[in-house]
Amino acid sequence: MLAKACCQLHSLDLQHSMVESTAVVSFLEEAGSRMRKLWLTYSSQTTAILGALLGSCCPQLQVLEVSSGINRNSIPLQLPVEALQKGCPQLQVLRLLNLMWLPKPLGRGVAPGPGFPSLEELCLASSTCNFVSNEVLGRLLHGSPNLRLLDLRGCARITPAGLQDLPCRELEQLHLGLYGTSDRLTLAKEGSPLLTQKWCHTLRELDLSGQGFSEKDLEQALAAFLSTPGGSHPALCSLNLRGTRVTPSTVSSVISSCPGLLYLNLESCRCLPRGLKRAYRGLEEVQWCLEQLLTSPLPS
């Protein structure tokens, strides 16, 4: 009834609802051609709804978000990446949040999917260990040159080399923070310059919290913001280095080179003086941090 009575309806938010999947599938079969946005909470009901999307019932869908509920579902979400690319070719935003997500493997000899040519945001953030790898990320983004936001918080298997191969050249937000997962994993100590050298001219937000890059590696990475094409100031306005091995000289250099920096997180940074290990918000606080770094004696 809703699909027939509301002919202008194009967005549906079913998060934390008890709507039966059969009703949702019936709605999408009726109104799917005009649907643009869909929000779901993952449960046993989700499989049938995703099956309808894979069957191309919503060819104009632009936003799809599937997130875990309050009671986390322990059953992995099986998602055939290539089938979703064919079923929803117009996707601009894809969020799979806090899910135990298990992409279906690409069989031998199977050609890669068509990609998401219009995708601008991909969020795979998770607070627990997940199965997202460089190979899976490549399958998702090999056809997405216009990506602007990439949120991979908690995706500890992703490496800088895998990110460097992505076709997007104008990334504005890159979130690679690891929260509570690094204790059990061997983290890469090198490679961060691959990220900043590729995107220093466009990055506005960068989150490397919890990553294991060495002092020298981070120094080389953040040095990319010292000189941008055309001599313009870097666009960077938010930098999260919480729990990294960044040094005082590196922090000083990046603050001096990025006059638009409005957020800087230096919590738990072992190489910094004790009184400066905190988050700085606003231009005045960031500049105060710089003054302290320039006048404080270097830690032994």
CSV table of C-alpha atoms in Angstrom, one decimal:
chain,number,residue,atom,x,y,z
A,1,MET,CA,0.0,0.0,0.0
A,2,LEU,CA,2.8,2.4,0.9
A,3,ALA,CA,4.5,1.9,-2.5
A,4,LYS,CA,1.4,2.6,-4.4
A,5,ALA,CA,0.1,5.5,-2.3
A,6,CYS,CA,3.4,7.4,-2.0
A,7,CYS,CA,4.6,7.7,-5.6
A,8,GLN,CA,7.3,10.2,-4.7
A,9,LEU,CA,8.9,8.1,-1.9
A,10,HIS,CA,12.5,7.3,-2.8
A,11,SER,CA,14.3,6.7,0.6
A,12,LEU,CA,13.6,4.1,3.2
A,13,ASP,CA,15.2,3.8,6.6
A,14,LEU,CA,14.5,0.4,8.3
A,15,GLN,CA,17.3,0.4,10.9
A,16,HIS,CA,16.4,-1.3,14.1
A,17,SER,CA,12.9,-2.1,12.8
A,18,MET,CA,10.9,-5.3,13.0
A,19,VAL,CA,9.6,-5.2,9.4
A,20,GLU,CA,9.4,-8.6,7.8
A,21,SER,CA,11.7,-9.1,4.9
A,22,THR,CA,8.8,-10.4,2.7
A,23,ALA,CA,7.1,-7.0,3.1
A,24,VAL,CA,10.2,-5.1,2.3
A,25,VAL,CA,10.9,-7.2,-0.8
A,26,SER,CA,7.3,-6.6,-2.0
A,27,PHE,CA,7.7,-2.9,-1.5
A,28,LEU,CA,11.0,-2.9,-3.4
A,29,GLU,CA,9.5,-4.9,-6.3
A,30,GLU,CA,6.8,-2.3,-6.5
A,31,ALA,CA,8.8,0.9,-5.9
A,32,GLY,CA,12.4,-0.2,-6.5
A,33,SER,CA,12.8,1.6,-9.8
A,34,ARG,CA,12.5,5.0,-8.0
A,35,MET,CA,14.5,4.1,-4.8
A,36,ARG,CA,17.6,6.2,-4.1
A,37,LYS,CA,18.5,5.5,-0.5
A,38,LEU,CA,18.2,2.4,1.8
A,39,TRP,CA,19.3,1.9,5.4
A,40,LEU,CA,19.2,-1.6,6.9
A,41,THR,CA,20.3,-3.2,10.2
A,42,TYR,CA,21.8,-6.6,9.6
A,43,SER,CA,19.7,-9.6,10.8
A,44,SER,CA,18.3,-12.9,9.5
A,45,GLN,CA,15.9,-10.7,7.5
A,46,THR,CA,18.6,-8.9,5.6
A,47,THR,CA,19.5,-11.8,3.2
A,48,ALA,CA,16.2,-11.7,1.3
A,49,ILE,CA,16.3,-7.9,1.0
A,50,LEU,CA,19.9,-7.9,-0.3
A,51,GLY,CA,18.9,-10.7,-2.7
A,52,ALA,CA,16.3,-8.3,-4.2
A,53,LEU,CA,19.0,-5.7,-4.7
A,54,LEU,CA,21.3,-8.2,-6.3
A,55,GLY,CA,18.4,-9.0,-8.7
A,56,SER,CA,18.4,-5.4,-10.0
A,57,CYS,CA,15.1,-4.3,-8.4
A,58,CYS,CA,16.7,-1.0,-7.4
A,59,PRO,CA,18.9,0.0,-10.4
A,60,GLN,CA,18.9,3.7,-9.4
A,61,LEU,CA,20.0,3.2,-5.8
A,62,GLN,CA,22.6,5.8,-4.7
A,63,VAL,CA,23.0,5.1,-0.9
A,64,LEU,CA,23.1,1.7,0.7
A,65,GLU,CA,24.0,1.3,4.4
A,66,VAL,CA,24.0,-2.0,6.3
A,67,SER,CA,25.0,-1.9,9.9
A,68,SER,CA,25.1,-4.2,12.9
A,69,GLY,CA,22.3,-3.9,15.5
A,70,ILE,CA,22.6,-3.4,19.3
A,71,ASN,CA,22.8,-7.2,19.6
A,72,ARG,CA,25.7,-8.0,17.2
A,73,ASN,CA,24.9,-10.7,14.7
A,74,SER,CA,27.5,-13.5,14.9
A,75,ILE,CA,26.6,-14.8,11.4
A,76,PRO,CA,28.9,-13.4,8.7
A,77,LEU,CA,27.3,-11.3,6.0
A,78,GLN,CA,27.9,-13.0,2.7
A,79,LEU,CA,28.0,-10.4,0.0
A,80,PRO,CA,28.9,-11.1,-3.7
A,81,VAL,CA,30.7,-7.9,-4.6
A,82,GLU,CA,30.3,-8.3,-8.4
A,83,ALA,CA,26.6,-9.1,-8.2
A,84,LEU,CA,26.0,-5.9,-6.2
A,85,GLN,CA,27.9,-3.9,-8.8
A,86,LYS,CA,25.6,-5.2,-11.5
A,87,GLY,CA,22.4,-4.8,-9.4
A,88,CYS,CA,23.2,-1.3,-8.1
A,89,PRO,CA,25.4,0.4,-10.8
A,90,GLN,CA,24.5,3.9,-9.6
A,91,LEU,CA,25.7,3.6,-6.0
A,92,GLN,CA,27.4,6.7,-4.7
A,93,VAL,CA,27.6,5.7,-1.0
A,94,LEU,CA,28.2,2.2,0.3
A,95,ARG,CA,28.5,1.6,4.1
A,96,LEU,CA,28.9,-1.8,5.7
A,97,LEU,CA,29.4,-0.8,9.3
A,98,ASN,CA,30.7,-2.9,12.2
A,99,LEU,CA,29.8,-6.1,10.4
A,100,MET,CA,31.4,-9.5,10.3
A,101,TRP,CA,31.6,-9.2,6.6
A,102,LEU,CA,32.8,-12.2,4.4
A,103,PRO,CA,32.9,-11.3,0.7
A,104,LYS,CA,32.2,-14.3,-1.5
A,105,PRO,CA,35.5,-15.3,-3.2
A,106,LEU,CA,35.9,-14.6,-6.9
A,107,GLY,CA,36.2,-17.9,-8.7
A,108,ARG,CA,39.0,-18.9,-10.9
A,109,GLY,CA,38.8,-17.4,-14.4
A,110,VAL,CA,35.9,-15.1,-13.4
A,111,ALA,CA,36.2,-11.6,-14.9
A,112,PRO,CA,36.2,-8.7,-12.4
A,113,GLY,CA,32.8,-6.9,-12.0
A,114,PRO,CA,31.9,-3.6,-13.6
A,115,GLY,CA,32.8,-1.7,-10.4
A,116,PHE,CA,31.0,1.3,-9.0
A,117,PRO,CA,31.8,4.1,-11.4
A,118,SER,CA,29.8,6.7,-9.4
A,119,LEU,CA,31.0,5.7,-5.9
A,120,GLU,CA,32.1,8.7,-3.8
A,121,GLU,CA,32.1,7.1,-0.3
A,122,LEU,CA,33.0,3.6,0.9
A,123,CYS,CA,32.9,2.9,4.6
A,124,LEU,CA,33.9,-0.5,5.9
A,125,ALA,CA,34.6,0.6,9.5
A,126,SER,CA,34.6,-2.1,12.2
A,127,SER,CA,35.5,-2.3,15.9
A,128,THR,CA,36.4,-6.0,15.6
A,129,CYS,CA,38.7,-8.0,13.3
A,130,ASN,CA,37.3,-8.3,9.8
A,131,PHE,CA,38.2,-10.1,6.6
A,132,VAL,CA,38.7,-7.0,4.3
A,133,SER,CA,41.9,-7.5,2.3
A,134,ASN,CA,43.7,-5.6,-0.4
A,135,GLU,CA,42.2,-8.0,-2.9
A,136,VAL,CA,38.7,-7.4,-1.7
A,137,LEU,CA,39.2,-3.6,-1.7
A,138,GLY,CA,40.5,-3.8,-5.2
A,139,ARG,CA,37.4,-5.7,-6.3
A,140,LEU,CA,35.2,-3.1,-4.8
A,141,LEU,CA,37.0,0.0,-6.0
A,142,HIS,CA,38.8,-0.9,-9.3
A,143,GLY,CA,36.2,1.1,-11.2
A,144,SER,CA,35.7,4.1,-8.8
A,145,PRO,CA,37.9,7.0,-9.9
A,146,ASN,CA,35.7,9.6,-8.2
A,147,LEU,CA,36.0,8.2,-4.6
A,148,ARG,CA,36.2,11.0,-2.0
A,149,LEU,CA,35.9,9.3,1.3
A,150,LEU,CA,37.4,5.9,2.3
A,151,ASP,CA,36.8,4.7,5.9
A,152,LEU,CA,38.7,1.5,6.7
A,153,ARG,CA,38.9,1.9,10.5
A,154,GLY,CA,39.6,-1.6,12.0
A,155,CYS,CA,40.6,-3.1,8.6
A,156,ALA,CA,44.0,-4.2,9.8
A,157,ARG,CA,44.7,-6.4,6.7
A,158,ILE,CA,44.7,-3.4,4.4
A,159,THR,CA,48.3,-2.2,3.5
A,160,PRO,CA,49.6,1.0,1.9
A,161,ALA,CA,50.6,-0.9,-1.2
A,162,GLY,CA,47.0,-2.1,-1.7
A,163,LEU,CA,45.7,1.5,-1.3
A,164,GLN,CA,48.3,2.9,-3.7
A,165,ASP,CA,46.9,0.7,-6.5
A,166,LEU,CA,43.4,2.3,-6.2
A,167,PRO,CA,42.3,4.4,-9.2
A,168,CYS,CA,40.9,7.3,-7.2
A,169,ARG,CA,43.1,10.4,-7.4
A,170,GLU,CA,41.1,13.0,-5.5
A,171,LEU,CA,40.6,11.3,-2.1
A,172,GLU,CA,39.6,13.9,0.6
A,173,GLN,CA,39.1,11.7,3.6
A,174,LEU,CA,41.2,8.6,4.5
A,175,HIS,CA,40.5,6.8,7.8
A,176,LEU,CA,42.8,3.9,8.7
A,177,GLY,CA,42.7,4.0,12.5
A,178,LEU,CA,43.0,0.8,14.4
A,179,TYR,CA,41.1,0.8,17.7
A,180,GLY,CA,41.8,-2.1,20.1
A,181,THR,CA,42.8,-4.5,17.3
A,182,SER,CA,46.6,-3.9,17.0
A,183,ASP,CA,47.6,-5.8,20.1
A,184,ARG,CA,46.9,-9.1,18.4
A,185,LEU,CA,48.3,-8.3,15.0
A,186,THR,CA,51.6,-7.7,13.3
A,187,LEU,CA,51.3,-4.2,11.8
A,188,ALA,CA,53.2,-2.8,8.8
A,189,LYS,CA,56.1,-0.5,9.9
A,190,GLU,CA,56.7,0.9,6.4
A,191,GLY,CA,54.6,2.3,3.6
A,192,SER,CA,52.8,5.3,4.9
A,193,PRO,CA,54.5,7.7,2.4
A,194,LEU,CA,52.7,5.8,-0.4
A,195,LEU,CA,49.5,7.2,0.9
A,196,THR,CA,50.4,10.8,1.4
A,197,GLN,CA,52.5,11.1,-1.8
A,198,LYS,CA,49.4,10.0,-3.7
A,199,TRP,CA,46.8,12.2,-2.0
A,200,CYS,CA,48.6,15.1,-0.3
A,201,HIS,CA,47.1,17.6,-2.7
A,202,THR,CA,43.5,16.7,-1.9
A,203,LEU,CA,43.4,15.1,1.6
A,204,ARG,CA,41.4,17.1,4.2
A,205,GLU,CA,41.2,14.4,6.8
A,206,LEU,CA,43.8,11.7,7.6
A,207,ASP,CA,43.5,9.1,10.4
A,208,LEU,CA,46.5,6.8,11.1
A,209,SER,CA,45.8,6.2,14.8
A,210,GLY,CA,47.1,2.9,16.1
A,211,GLN,CA,49.2,2.1,13.0
A,212,GLY,CA,52.7,0.7,13.5
A,213,PHE,CA,54.7,2.8,11.1
A,214,SER,CA,58.2,3.7,12.3
A,215,GLU,CA,59.4,7.2,13.2
A,216,LYS,CA,61.3,7.6,9.9
A,217,ASP,CA,58.4,6.3,7.8
A,218,LEU,CA,55.9,8.8,9.4
A,219,GLU,CA,58.4,11.6,8.9
A,220,GLN,CA,58.7,10.8,5.2
A,221,ALA,CA,54.9,10.4,4.9
A,222,LEU,CA,54.0,13.8,6.5
A,223,ALA,CA,56.8,15.5,4.6
A,224,ALA,CA,54.6,15.2,1.6
A,225,PHE,CA,52.5,18.0,3.0
A,226,LEU,CA,55.5,20.4,3.1
A,227,SER,CA,55.3,21.0,-0.7
A,228,THR,CA,52.1,20.7,-2.7
A,229,PRO,CA,51.7,21.1,-6.5
A,230,GLY,CA,51.6,24.8,-7.5
A,231,GLY,CA,53.0,25.9,-4.2
A,232,SER,CA,49.5,26.1,-2.6
A,233,HIS,CA,48.8,25.3,1.0
A,234,PRO,CA,47.8,21.7,1.8
A,235,ALA,CA,44.1,21.1,2.3
A,236,LEU,CA,44.7,19.1,5.4
A,237,CYS,CA,42.5,20.2,8.3
A,238,SER,CA,42.2,17.0,10.5
A,239,LEU,CA,45.1,14.7,11.4
A,240,ASN,CA,44.7,11.8,13.9
A,241,LEU,CA,48.1,10.3,14.9
A,242,ARG,CA,46.9,8.8,18.2
A,243,GLY,CA,49.1,5.9,19.4
A,244,THR,CA,51.7,6.3,16.6
A,245,ARG,CA,55.5,6.8,16.8
A,246,VAL,CA,55.4,10.3,15.4
A,247,THR,CA,58.3,12.5,16.6
A,248,PRO,CA,58.2,16.2,17.8
A,249,SER,CA,60.1,17.5,14.7
A,250,THR,CA,57.6,15.7,12.4
A,251,VAL,CA,54.6,17.2,14.2
A,252,SER,CA,56.2,20.7,14.2
A,253,SER,CA,56.8,20.4,10.4
A,254,VAL,CA,53.3,19.3,9.6
A,255,ILE,CA,51.7,22.0,11.7
A,256,SER,CA,53.9,24.7,10.1
A,257,SER,CA,53.1,23.5,6.6
A,258,CYS,CA,49.3,23.1,7.1
A,259,PRO,CA,47.8,26.5,8.2
A,260,GLY,CA,44.3,25.1,8.0
A,261,LEU,CA,44.9,22.3,10.5
A,262,LEU,CA,42.0,22.5,13.0
A,263,TYR,CA,42.2,19.0,14.7
A,264,LEU,CA,45.3,17.2,15.8
A,265,ASN,CA,45.2,14.1,17.9
A,266,LEU,CA,48.5,13.2,19.6
A,267,GLU,CA,47.2,11.0,22.4
A,268,SER,CA,49.4,8.1,23.5
A,269,CYS,CA,52.2,9.1,21.1
A,270,ARG,CA,55.2,7.6,22.9
A,271,CYS,CA,57.9,9.8,21.2
A,272,LEU,CA,56.3,13.1,22.3
A,273,PRO,CA,56.9,15.0,25.6
A,274,ARG,CA,54.4,13.9,28.2
A,275,GLY,CA,52.5,17.2,28.5
A,276,LEU,CA,51.7,17.3,24.8
A,277,LYS,CA,50.1,13.9,24.4
A,278,ARG,CA,46.5,15.0,23.9
A,279,ALA,CA,44.0,16.1,21.2
A,280,TYR,CA,44.0,19.7,20.0
A,281,ARG,CA,40.9,21.3,18.6
A,282,GLY,CA,40.8,24.6,16.8
A,283,LEU,CA,43.5,26.8,15.3
A,284,GLU,CA,44.6,28.3,18.7
A,285,GLU,CA,45.2,25.0,20.4
A,286,VAL,CA,47.0,23.6,17.4
A,287,GLN,CA,49.3,26.6,17.2
A,288,TRP,CA,49.9,26.4,21.0
A,289,CYS,CA,51.1,22.8,20.5
A,290,LEU,CA,53.5,24.1,17.8
A,291,GLU,CA,54.9,26.7,20.2
A,292,GLN,CA,55.4,24.1,22.9
A,293,LEU,CA,57.2,21.8,20.6
A,294,LEU,CA,59.5,24.5,19.4
A,295,THR,CA,60.4,25.6,22.9
A,296,SER,CA,60.4,22.3,24.8
A,297,PRO,CA,63.6,20.3,25.2
A,298,LEU,CA,63.7,17.2,23.1
A,299,PRO,CA,62.9,14.0,25.1
A,300,SER,CA,65.9,11.7,25.7
